[in-house]
Coordinates of C-alpha atoms in Angstrom, one line a residue:
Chain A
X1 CA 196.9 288.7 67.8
X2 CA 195.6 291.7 65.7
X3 CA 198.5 293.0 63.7
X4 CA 196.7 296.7 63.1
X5 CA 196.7 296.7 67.0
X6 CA 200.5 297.4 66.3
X7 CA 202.7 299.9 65.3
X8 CA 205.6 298.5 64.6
X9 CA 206.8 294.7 63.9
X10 CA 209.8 293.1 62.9
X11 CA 209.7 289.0 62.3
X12 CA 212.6 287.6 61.6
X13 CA 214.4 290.2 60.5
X14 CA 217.8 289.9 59.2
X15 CA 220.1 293.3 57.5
X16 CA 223.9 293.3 56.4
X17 CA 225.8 295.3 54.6
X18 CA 227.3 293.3 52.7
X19 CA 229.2 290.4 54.1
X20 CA 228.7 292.3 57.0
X21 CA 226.1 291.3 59.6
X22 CA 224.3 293.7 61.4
X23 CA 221.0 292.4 62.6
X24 CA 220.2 289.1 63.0
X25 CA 216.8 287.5 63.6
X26 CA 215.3 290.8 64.8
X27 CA 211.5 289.9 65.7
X28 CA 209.3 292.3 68.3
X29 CA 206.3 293.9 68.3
X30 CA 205.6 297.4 69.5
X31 CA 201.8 298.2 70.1
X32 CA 200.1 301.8 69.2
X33 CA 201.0 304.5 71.5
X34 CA 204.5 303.5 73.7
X35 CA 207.5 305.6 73.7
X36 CA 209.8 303.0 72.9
X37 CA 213.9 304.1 73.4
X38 CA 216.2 302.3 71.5
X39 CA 219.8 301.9 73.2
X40 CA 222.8 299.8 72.2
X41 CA 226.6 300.9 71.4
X42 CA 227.7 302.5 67.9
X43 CA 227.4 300.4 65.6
X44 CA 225.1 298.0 66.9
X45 CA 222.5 298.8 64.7
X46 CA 220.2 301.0 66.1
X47 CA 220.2 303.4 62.9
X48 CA 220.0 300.7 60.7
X49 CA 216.7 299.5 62.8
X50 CA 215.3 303.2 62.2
X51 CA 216.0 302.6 58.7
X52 CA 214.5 299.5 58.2
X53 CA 211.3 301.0 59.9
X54 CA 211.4 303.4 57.4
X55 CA 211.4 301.5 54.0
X56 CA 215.3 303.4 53.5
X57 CA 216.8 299.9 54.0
X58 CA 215.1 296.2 52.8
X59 CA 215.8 293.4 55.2
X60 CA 217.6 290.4 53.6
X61 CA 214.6 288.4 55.2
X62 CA 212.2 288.4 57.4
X63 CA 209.1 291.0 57.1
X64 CA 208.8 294.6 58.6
X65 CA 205.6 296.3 58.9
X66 CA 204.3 299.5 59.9
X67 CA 200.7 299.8 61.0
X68 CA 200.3 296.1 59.5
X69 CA 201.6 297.6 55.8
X70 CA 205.4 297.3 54.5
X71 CA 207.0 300.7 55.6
X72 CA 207.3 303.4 53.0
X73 CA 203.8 301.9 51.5
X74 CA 202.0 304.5 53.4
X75 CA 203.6 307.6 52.9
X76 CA 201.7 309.4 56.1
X77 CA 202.1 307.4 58.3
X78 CA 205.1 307.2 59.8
X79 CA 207.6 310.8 60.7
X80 CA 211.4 310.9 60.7
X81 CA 213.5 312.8 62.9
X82 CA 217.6 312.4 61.3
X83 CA 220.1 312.5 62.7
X84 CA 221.2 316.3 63.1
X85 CA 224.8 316.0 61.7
X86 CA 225.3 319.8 61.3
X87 CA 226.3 318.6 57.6
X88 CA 224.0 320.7 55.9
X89 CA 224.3 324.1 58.2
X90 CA 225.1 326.3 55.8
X91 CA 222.3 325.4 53.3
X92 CA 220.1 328.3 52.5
X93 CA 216.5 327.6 53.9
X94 CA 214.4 328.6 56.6
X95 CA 213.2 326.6 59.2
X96 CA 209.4 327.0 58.2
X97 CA 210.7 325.8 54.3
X98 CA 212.7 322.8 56.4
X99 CA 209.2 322.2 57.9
X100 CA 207.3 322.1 55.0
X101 CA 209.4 319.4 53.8
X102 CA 207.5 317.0 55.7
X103 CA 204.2 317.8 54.0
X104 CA 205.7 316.5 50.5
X105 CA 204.8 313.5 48.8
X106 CA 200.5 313.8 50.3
X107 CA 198.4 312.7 47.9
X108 CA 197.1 315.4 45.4
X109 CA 200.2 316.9 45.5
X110 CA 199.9 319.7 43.5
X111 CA 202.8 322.3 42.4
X112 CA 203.5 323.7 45.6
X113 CA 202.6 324.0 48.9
X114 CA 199.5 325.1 49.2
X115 CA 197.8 326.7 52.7
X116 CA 196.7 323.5 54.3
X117 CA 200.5 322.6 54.3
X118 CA 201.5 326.0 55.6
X119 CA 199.1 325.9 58.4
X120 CA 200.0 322.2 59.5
X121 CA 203.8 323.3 59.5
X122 CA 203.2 326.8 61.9
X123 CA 201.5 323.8 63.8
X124 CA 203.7 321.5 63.9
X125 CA 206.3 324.5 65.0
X126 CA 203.7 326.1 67.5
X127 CA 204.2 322.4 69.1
X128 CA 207.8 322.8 69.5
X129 CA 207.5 326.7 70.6
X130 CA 209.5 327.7 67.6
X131 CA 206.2 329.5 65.2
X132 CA 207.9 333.2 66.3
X133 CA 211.7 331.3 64.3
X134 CA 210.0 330.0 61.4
X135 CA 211.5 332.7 58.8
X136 CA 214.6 332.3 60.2
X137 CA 217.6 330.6 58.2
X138 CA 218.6 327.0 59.5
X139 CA 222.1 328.5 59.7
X140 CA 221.3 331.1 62.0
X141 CA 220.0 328.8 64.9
X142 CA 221.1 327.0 67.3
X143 CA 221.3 323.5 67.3
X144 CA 218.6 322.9 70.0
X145 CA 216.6 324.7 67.8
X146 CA 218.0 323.6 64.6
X147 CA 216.9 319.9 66.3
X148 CA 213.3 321.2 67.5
X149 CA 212.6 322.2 63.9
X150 CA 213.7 318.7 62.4
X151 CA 211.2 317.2 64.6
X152 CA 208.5 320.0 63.5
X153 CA 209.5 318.5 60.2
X154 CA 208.6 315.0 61.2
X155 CA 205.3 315.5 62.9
X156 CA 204.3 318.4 60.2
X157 CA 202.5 315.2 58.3
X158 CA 200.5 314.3 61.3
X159 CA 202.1 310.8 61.6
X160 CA 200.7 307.8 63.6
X161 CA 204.4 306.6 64.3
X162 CA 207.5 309.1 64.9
X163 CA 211.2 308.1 64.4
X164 CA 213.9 310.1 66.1
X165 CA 217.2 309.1 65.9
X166 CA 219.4 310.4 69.0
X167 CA 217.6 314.0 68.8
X168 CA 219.2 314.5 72.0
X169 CA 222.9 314.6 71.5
X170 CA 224.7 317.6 72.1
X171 CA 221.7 319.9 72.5
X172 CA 221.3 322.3 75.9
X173 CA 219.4 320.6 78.8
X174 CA 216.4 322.8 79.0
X175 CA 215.9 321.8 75.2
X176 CA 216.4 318.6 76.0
X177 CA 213.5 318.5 79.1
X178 CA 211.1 320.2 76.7
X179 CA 212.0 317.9 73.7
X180 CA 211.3 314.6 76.4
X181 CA 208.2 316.2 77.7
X182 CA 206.6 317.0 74.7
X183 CA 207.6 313.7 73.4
X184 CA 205.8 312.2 76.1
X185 CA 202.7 314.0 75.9
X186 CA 202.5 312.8 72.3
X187 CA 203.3 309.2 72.9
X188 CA 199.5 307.8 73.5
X189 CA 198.3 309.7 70.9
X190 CA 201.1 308.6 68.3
X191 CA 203.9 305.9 68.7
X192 CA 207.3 307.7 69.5
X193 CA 210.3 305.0 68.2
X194 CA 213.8 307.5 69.6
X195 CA 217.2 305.9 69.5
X196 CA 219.0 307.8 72.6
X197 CA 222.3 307.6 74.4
X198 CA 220.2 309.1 77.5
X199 CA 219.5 307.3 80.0
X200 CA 217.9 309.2 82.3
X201 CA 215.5 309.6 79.6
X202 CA 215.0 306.3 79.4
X203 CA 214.1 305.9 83.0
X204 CA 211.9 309.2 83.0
X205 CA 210.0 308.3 80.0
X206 CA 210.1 305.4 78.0
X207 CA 207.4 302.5 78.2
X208 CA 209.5 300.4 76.2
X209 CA 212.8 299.8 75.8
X210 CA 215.1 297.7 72.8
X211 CA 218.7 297.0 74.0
X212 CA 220.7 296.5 70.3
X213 CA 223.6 294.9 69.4
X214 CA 223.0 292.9 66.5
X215 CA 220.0 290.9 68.5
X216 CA 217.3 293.1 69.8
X217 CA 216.2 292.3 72.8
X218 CA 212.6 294.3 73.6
X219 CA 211.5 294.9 76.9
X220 CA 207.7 295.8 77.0
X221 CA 205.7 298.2 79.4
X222 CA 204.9 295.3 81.6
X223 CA 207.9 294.7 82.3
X224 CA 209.2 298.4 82.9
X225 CA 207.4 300.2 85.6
X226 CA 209.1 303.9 86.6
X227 CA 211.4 302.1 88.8
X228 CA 212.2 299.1 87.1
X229 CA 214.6 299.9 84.5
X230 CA 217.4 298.5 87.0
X231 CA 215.9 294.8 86.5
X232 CA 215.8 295.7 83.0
X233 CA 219.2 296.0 82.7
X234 CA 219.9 292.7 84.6
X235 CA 217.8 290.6 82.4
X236 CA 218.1 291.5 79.3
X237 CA 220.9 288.9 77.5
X238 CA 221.7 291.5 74.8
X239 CA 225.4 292.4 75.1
X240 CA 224.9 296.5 75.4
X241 CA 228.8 296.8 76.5
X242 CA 231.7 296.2 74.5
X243 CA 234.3 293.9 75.4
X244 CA 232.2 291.7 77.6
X245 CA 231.4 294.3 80.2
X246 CA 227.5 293.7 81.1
X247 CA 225.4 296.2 80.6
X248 CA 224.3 296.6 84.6
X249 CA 227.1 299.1 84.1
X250 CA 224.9 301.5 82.2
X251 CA 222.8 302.3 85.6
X252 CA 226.0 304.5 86.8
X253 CA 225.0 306.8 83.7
X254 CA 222.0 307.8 84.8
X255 CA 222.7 311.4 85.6
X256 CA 225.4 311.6 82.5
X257 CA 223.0 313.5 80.4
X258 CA 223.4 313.5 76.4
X259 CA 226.4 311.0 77.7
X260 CA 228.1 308.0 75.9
X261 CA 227.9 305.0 78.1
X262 CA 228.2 302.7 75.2
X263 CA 232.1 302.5 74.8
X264 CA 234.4 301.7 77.6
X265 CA 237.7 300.8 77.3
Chain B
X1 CA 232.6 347.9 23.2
X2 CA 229.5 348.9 21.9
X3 CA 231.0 349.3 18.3
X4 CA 232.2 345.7 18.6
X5 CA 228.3 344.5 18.6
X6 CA 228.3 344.9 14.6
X7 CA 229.7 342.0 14.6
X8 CA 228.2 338.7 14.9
X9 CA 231.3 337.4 16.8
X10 CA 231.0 339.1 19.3
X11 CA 227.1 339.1 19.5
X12 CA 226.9 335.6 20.0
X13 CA 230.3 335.8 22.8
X14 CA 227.5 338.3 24.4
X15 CA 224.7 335.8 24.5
X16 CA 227.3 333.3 25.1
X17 CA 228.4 334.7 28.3
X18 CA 224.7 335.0 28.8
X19 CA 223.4 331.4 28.6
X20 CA 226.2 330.1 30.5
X21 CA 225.6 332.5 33.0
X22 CA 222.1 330.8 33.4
X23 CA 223.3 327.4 32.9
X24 CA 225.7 328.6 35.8
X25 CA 223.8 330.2 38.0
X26 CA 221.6 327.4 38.8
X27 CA 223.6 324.2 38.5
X28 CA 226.0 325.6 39.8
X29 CA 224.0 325.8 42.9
X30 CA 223.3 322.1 42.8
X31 CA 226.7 321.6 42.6
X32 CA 227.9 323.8 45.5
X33 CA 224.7 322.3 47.8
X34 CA 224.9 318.4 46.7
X35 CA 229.1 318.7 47.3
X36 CA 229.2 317.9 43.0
X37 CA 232.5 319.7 42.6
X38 CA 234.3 316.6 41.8
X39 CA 231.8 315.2 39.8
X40 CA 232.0 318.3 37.9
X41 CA 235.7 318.6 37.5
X42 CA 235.9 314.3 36.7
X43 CA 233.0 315.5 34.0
X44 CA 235.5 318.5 32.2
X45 CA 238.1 316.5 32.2
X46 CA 236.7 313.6 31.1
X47 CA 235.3 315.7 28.2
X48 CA 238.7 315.8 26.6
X49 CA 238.8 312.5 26.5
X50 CA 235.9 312.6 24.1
X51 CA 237.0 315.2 22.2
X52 CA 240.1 313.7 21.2
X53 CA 238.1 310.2 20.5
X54 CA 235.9 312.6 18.4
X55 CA 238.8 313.9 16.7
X56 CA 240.5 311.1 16.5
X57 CA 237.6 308.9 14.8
X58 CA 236.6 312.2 12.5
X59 CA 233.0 313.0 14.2
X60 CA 232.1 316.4 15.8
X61 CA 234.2 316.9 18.4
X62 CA 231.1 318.6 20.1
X63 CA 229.2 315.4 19.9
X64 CA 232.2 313.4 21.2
X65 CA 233.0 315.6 24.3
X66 CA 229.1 315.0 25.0
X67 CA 228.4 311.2 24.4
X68 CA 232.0 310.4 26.4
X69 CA 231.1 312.6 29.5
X70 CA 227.9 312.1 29.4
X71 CA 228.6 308.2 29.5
X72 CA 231.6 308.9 32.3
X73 CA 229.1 311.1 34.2
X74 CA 226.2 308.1 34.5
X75 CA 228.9 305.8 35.9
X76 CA 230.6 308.7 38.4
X77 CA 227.0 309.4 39.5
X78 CA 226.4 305.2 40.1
X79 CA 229.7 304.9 42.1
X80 CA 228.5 308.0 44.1
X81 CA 225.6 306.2 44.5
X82 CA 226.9 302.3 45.5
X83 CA 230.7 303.5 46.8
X84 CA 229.5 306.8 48.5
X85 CA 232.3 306.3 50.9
X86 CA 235.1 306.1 47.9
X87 CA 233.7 308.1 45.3
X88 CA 235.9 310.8 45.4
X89 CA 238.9 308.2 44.7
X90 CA 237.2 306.7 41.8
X91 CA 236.2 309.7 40.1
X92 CA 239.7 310.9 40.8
X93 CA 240.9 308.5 38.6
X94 CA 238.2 308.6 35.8
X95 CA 238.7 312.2 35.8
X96 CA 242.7 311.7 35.2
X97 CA 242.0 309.0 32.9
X98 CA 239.6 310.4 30.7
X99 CA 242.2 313.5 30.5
X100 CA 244.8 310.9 29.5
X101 CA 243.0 309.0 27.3
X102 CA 242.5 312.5 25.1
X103 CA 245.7 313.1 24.9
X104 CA 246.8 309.7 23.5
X105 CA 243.9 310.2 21.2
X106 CA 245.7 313.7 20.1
X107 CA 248.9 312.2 20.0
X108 CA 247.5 309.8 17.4
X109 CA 246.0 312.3 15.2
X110 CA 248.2 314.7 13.7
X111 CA 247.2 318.0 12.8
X112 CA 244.9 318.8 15.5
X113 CA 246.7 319.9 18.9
X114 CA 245.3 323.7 18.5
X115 CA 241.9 322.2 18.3
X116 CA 242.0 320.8 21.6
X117 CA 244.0 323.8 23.3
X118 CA 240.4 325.5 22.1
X119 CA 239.3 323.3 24.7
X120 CA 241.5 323.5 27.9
X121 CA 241.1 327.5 27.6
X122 CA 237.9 327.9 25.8
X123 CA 237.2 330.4 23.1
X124 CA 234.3 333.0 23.7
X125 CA 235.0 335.0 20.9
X126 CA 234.7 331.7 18.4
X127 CA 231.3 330.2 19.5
X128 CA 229.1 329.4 16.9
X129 CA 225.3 329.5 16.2
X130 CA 224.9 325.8 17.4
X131 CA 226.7 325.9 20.5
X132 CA 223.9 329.2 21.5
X133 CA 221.4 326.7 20.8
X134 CA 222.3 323.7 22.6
X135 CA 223.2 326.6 25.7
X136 CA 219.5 327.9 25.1
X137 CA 218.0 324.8 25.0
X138 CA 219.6 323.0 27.8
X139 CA 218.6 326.2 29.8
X140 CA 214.9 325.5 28.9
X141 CA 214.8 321.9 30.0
X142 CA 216.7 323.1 33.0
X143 CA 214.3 325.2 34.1
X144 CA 211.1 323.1 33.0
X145 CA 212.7 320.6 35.3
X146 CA 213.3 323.4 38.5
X147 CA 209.5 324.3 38.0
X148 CA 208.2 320.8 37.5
X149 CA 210.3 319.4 40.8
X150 CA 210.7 322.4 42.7
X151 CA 210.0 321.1 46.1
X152 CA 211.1 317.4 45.5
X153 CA 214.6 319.4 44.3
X154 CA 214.6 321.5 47.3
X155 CA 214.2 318.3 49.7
X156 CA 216.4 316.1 48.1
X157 CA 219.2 318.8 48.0
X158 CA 218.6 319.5 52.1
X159 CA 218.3 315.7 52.8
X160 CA 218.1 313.0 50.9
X161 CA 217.2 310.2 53.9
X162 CA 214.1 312.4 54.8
X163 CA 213.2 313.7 51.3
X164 CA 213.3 309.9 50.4
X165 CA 210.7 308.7 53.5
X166 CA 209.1 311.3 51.9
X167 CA 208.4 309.8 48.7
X168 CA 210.4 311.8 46.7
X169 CA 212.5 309.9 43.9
X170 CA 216.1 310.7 44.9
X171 CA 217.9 308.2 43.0
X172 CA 216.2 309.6 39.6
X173 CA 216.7 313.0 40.7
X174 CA 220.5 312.6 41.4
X175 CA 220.5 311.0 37.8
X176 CA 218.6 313.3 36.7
X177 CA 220.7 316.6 38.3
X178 CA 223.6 314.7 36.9
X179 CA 222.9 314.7 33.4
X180 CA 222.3 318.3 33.5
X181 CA 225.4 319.3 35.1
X182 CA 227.4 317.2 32.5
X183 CA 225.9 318.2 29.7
X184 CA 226.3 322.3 31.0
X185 CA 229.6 320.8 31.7
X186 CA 230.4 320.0 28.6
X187 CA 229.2 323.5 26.7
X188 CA 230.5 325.7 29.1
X189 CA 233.7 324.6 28.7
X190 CA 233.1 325.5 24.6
X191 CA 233.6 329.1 26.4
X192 CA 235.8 329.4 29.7
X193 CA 237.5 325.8 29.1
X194 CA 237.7 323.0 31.3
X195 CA 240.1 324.3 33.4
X196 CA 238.4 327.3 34.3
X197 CA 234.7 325.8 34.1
X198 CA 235.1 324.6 37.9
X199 CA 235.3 328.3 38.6
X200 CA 232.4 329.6 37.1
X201 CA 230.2 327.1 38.4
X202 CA 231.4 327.3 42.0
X203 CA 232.1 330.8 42.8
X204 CA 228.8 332.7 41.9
X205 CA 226.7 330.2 44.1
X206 CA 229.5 330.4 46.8
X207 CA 229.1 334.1 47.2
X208 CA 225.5 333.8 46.8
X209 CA 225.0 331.1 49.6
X210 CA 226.1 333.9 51.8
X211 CA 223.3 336.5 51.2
X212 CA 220.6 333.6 50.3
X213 CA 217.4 332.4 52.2
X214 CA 216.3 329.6 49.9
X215 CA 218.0 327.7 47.0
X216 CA 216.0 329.4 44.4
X217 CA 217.3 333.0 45.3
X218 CA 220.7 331.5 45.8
X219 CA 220.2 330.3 41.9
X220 CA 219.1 333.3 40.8
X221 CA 221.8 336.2 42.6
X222 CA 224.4 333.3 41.6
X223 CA 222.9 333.9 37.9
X224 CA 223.0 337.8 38.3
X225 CA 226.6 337.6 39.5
X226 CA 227.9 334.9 36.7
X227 CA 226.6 337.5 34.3
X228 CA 228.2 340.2 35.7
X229 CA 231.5 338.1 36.4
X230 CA 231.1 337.0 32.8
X231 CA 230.3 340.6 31.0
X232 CA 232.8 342.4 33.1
X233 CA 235.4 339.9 31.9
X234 CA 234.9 339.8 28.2
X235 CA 234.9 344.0 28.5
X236 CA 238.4 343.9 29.8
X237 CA 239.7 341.0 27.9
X238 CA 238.9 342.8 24.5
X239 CA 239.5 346.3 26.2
X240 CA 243.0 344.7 27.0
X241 CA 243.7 342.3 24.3
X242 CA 243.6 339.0 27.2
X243 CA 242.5 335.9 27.1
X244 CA 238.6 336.0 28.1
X245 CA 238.2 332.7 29.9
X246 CA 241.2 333.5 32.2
X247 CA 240.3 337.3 32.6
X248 CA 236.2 336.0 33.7
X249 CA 237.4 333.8 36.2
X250 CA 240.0 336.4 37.6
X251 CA 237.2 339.3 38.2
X252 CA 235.0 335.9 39.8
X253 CA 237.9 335.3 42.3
X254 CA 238.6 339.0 43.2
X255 CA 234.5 338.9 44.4
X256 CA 234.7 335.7 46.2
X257 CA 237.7 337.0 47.7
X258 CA 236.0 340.1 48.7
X259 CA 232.8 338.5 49.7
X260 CA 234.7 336.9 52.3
X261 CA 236.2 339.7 53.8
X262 CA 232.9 341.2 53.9
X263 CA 230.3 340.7 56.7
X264 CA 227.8 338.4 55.3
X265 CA 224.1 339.8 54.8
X266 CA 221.2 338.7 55.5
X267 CA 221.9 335.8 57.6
X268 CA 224.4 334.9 60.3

């Protein structure tokens, strides 16, 4: 098998923090242009996937590689979409300036951003109907928009793979439709990786889905048609629920949007 | 006030007040936006340490307080690095034992106990020739730096994750921002004192953050306002015979305070 024919791999992948396991023998393949979820309960590792996609964490083994080269080689090719942790809210910047953040670090960099960049981030915004916000402060939007400008910021670099790491929490639902369609339009023309609490995204959208909890268990396109996700949740051996509960229980969340189905009690 | 300028005392408190007010205005905006108060405050402290091993071992105490901080800072900025989650703890107790460790150091060397009350309260009015150009000369590699990094600062200051996919060299950065803070730190304190140095680095950029759009205007109204803060004090202190350090940071508090009751500006 071609390894340029995919996006993303992991072979063998193992990550702890330090005496601390969190991933263990992680190996799956996802080919160009799926909308791959990633689902699994706090602190199962889902973040710590993204990261490893990303070049921001080294595995302890195994070999991760982005478009067949290690991640971080190739600075434009991959997009990250944070967490929004409303950490930073009151940090003076506009959203454009947030935008253009994602054009740093292209080769020839000069000084400053120059008016290729500026055009690529009013596209990039145009995309995510937020052009007429762009001089606005980051601290005066709200946090659909706040969230709709971090991803902006993610495909401002034209990326062949984006990361999004639960863009949908806590944002208003008609952000949240928009934010799913347009993902979807772009999947096919780039790879969209999202770690998501929704499920009824999932079942909506995704071509592929990764349950996580220490193992990654991947379930590919073929095995996922629109109505199919029920199966998926019946196979797949990774253990999605705490305390032993299997994860055939997630289907009830369907309708719970932005909901957390990961920890019962 | 104006007849005061004949002399070069208070000439060089004048430029004095100015360079800090640079120094100031933009790392103290790092500081407010990267959440480096601690850091700062382990930093002041810590500076007495060195000062009293300086005094203590008969070198310039100015070279002490620098070379101990400086060396404290690189390890507070490596356990903010590696023990992010307990770095506040750790540089607690650096901060209280470098404090301690400079007053053993005093205890041990007779003769010298006004010398380091110079530095817990500063002394505008004494500031020598050197100390301008150490002020003026950080200040230029400060701003070489700004210009040089502008954008990679202004990413790694918003997020560090992102600016870091980005290619942008956070861990040298935060090094680098570091080192800067601790050696502004350090000279500052030659003028408000290290109690009071927390102050004038935190307050102008707090009221600035308010009326700001971007990090570099919030650098430069926080300059404007640590020079007014700064001017306005010294007037009153020698208008009123007070101590200037104390009487800077007073007028700095009374604008925070107002700024807070006011509705903000430009944003919000």
């Amino acid at each position: 098998m071609s390894e340029m024919k995919n996006a993303l791999s992991f072979r063998g992948v193992n990550f702890s923090f330090g005496t601390d396991s969190v991933l263990r023998d992680v190996t799956f393949s996802v080919p160009q242009g799926e909308f791959l979820i990633i689902i699994g309960p706090n602190g199962g590792g889902k973040t710590t996937l993204l990261k490893l996609a990303l070049g921001l964490l080294v595995p302890d083994s195994g070999t991760v590689s982005v478009f067949g080269k290690k991640p971080g080689e190739d600075r434009s090719v991959a997009g990250y979409v944070p967490q929004d942790t409303g950490r930073n809210r009151d940090f003076p910047i506009t959203a454009l300036e947030v935008v253009l953040q994602g054009r740093l670090g292209f080769p020839g960099a000069k000084l400053s951003y120059g008016g290729k960049d500026r055009e690529a981030a009013m596209e990039a915004l145009k995309a995510l109907k937020m052009e007429s916000l762009a001089g606005r402060s980051m601290g005066e939007l709200s946090q659909g928009q706040r969230q709709r400008v971090l991803i902006a910021r993610g495909l401002a670099s034209d990326p062949g793979i984006l990361f999004l790491d639960e863009p949908l929490a806590s944002i208003d639902p008609e952000t949240r439709d928009m934010l799913l369609t347009l993902l979807g339009e772009l999947c096919g023309r780039l790879t969209v990786v999202m770690v998501s609490h929704d499920m009824s995204a999932v079942s909506a959208h995704a071509t592929a889905v990764a349950c996580v909890n220490r193992k990654v268990f991947y379930h590919d396109s073929a095995e996922i048609g629109p109505d199919a996700m029920e199966q998926v949740w019946g196979r797949c051996p990774v253990e999605l629920v705490a305390h032993g509960i299997p994860h055939r229980v997630l289907a009830v969340h369907d309708h719970d949007h932005g909901g957390e189905p990961c920890s019962h009690d | 006030m104006t007849d005061l300028l004949q002399f070069e005392f208070m000439r060089n408190a004048l430029w004095a007040a100015l360079l800090c007010s640079g120094l100031c205005g933009i790392l103290g905006t790092m500081v407010v936006v990267k959440r480096y108060v601690i850091l700062a405050g382990g930093v002041a402290h810590a500076a007495y340490g060195g000062v009293g091993l300086a005094l203590f071992l008969g070198i310039s105490p100015r070279l002490g307080a620098v070379g101990f901080s400086l060396a404290l800072a690189l390890l507070m900025a490596w356990v903010m690095l590696k023990k992010a989650s307990r770095a506040d703890a750790i540089i607690g107790v650096i901060w209280a034992a470098g404090m301690a460790a400079g007053i053993i150091f005093a205890d041990l060397t007779p003769g010298y106990g006004s010398d380091l009350m110079s530095y817990l309260f500063g002394s505008i009015l004494t500031v020598a020739r050197e100390d301008l150009l150490l002020m003026a000369g950080l200040l230029a590699v400060t701003l070489f730096v700004g210009m040089l990094w502008s954008r990679e600062i202004a990413a790694f200051s918003y997020d560090e994750d992102f600016a870091r996919t980005r290619g942008v060299p956070v861990t040298l950065l935060h090094f680098v921002v570091v080192v800067l803070i601790s050696v502004a730190v350090v000279l500052i304190i030659r003028v408000v004192g290290l109690i009071l140095v927390i102050a004038l680095l935190t307050i102008p950029p707090s009221v600035a953050e308010k009326y700001s759009r971007s990090l570099w205007t919030m650098m430069g109204v926080s300059c404007l306002l640590s020079a007014a803060f700064s001017l306005g004090g010294l007037a009153l202190a020698v208008r009123f015979n007070l101590t200037a350090g104390a009487v800077i940071i007073l007028v700095a508090s009374a604008v925070y305070l107002a700024s807070l009751l006011l509705p903000s500006g430009g944003r919000r």
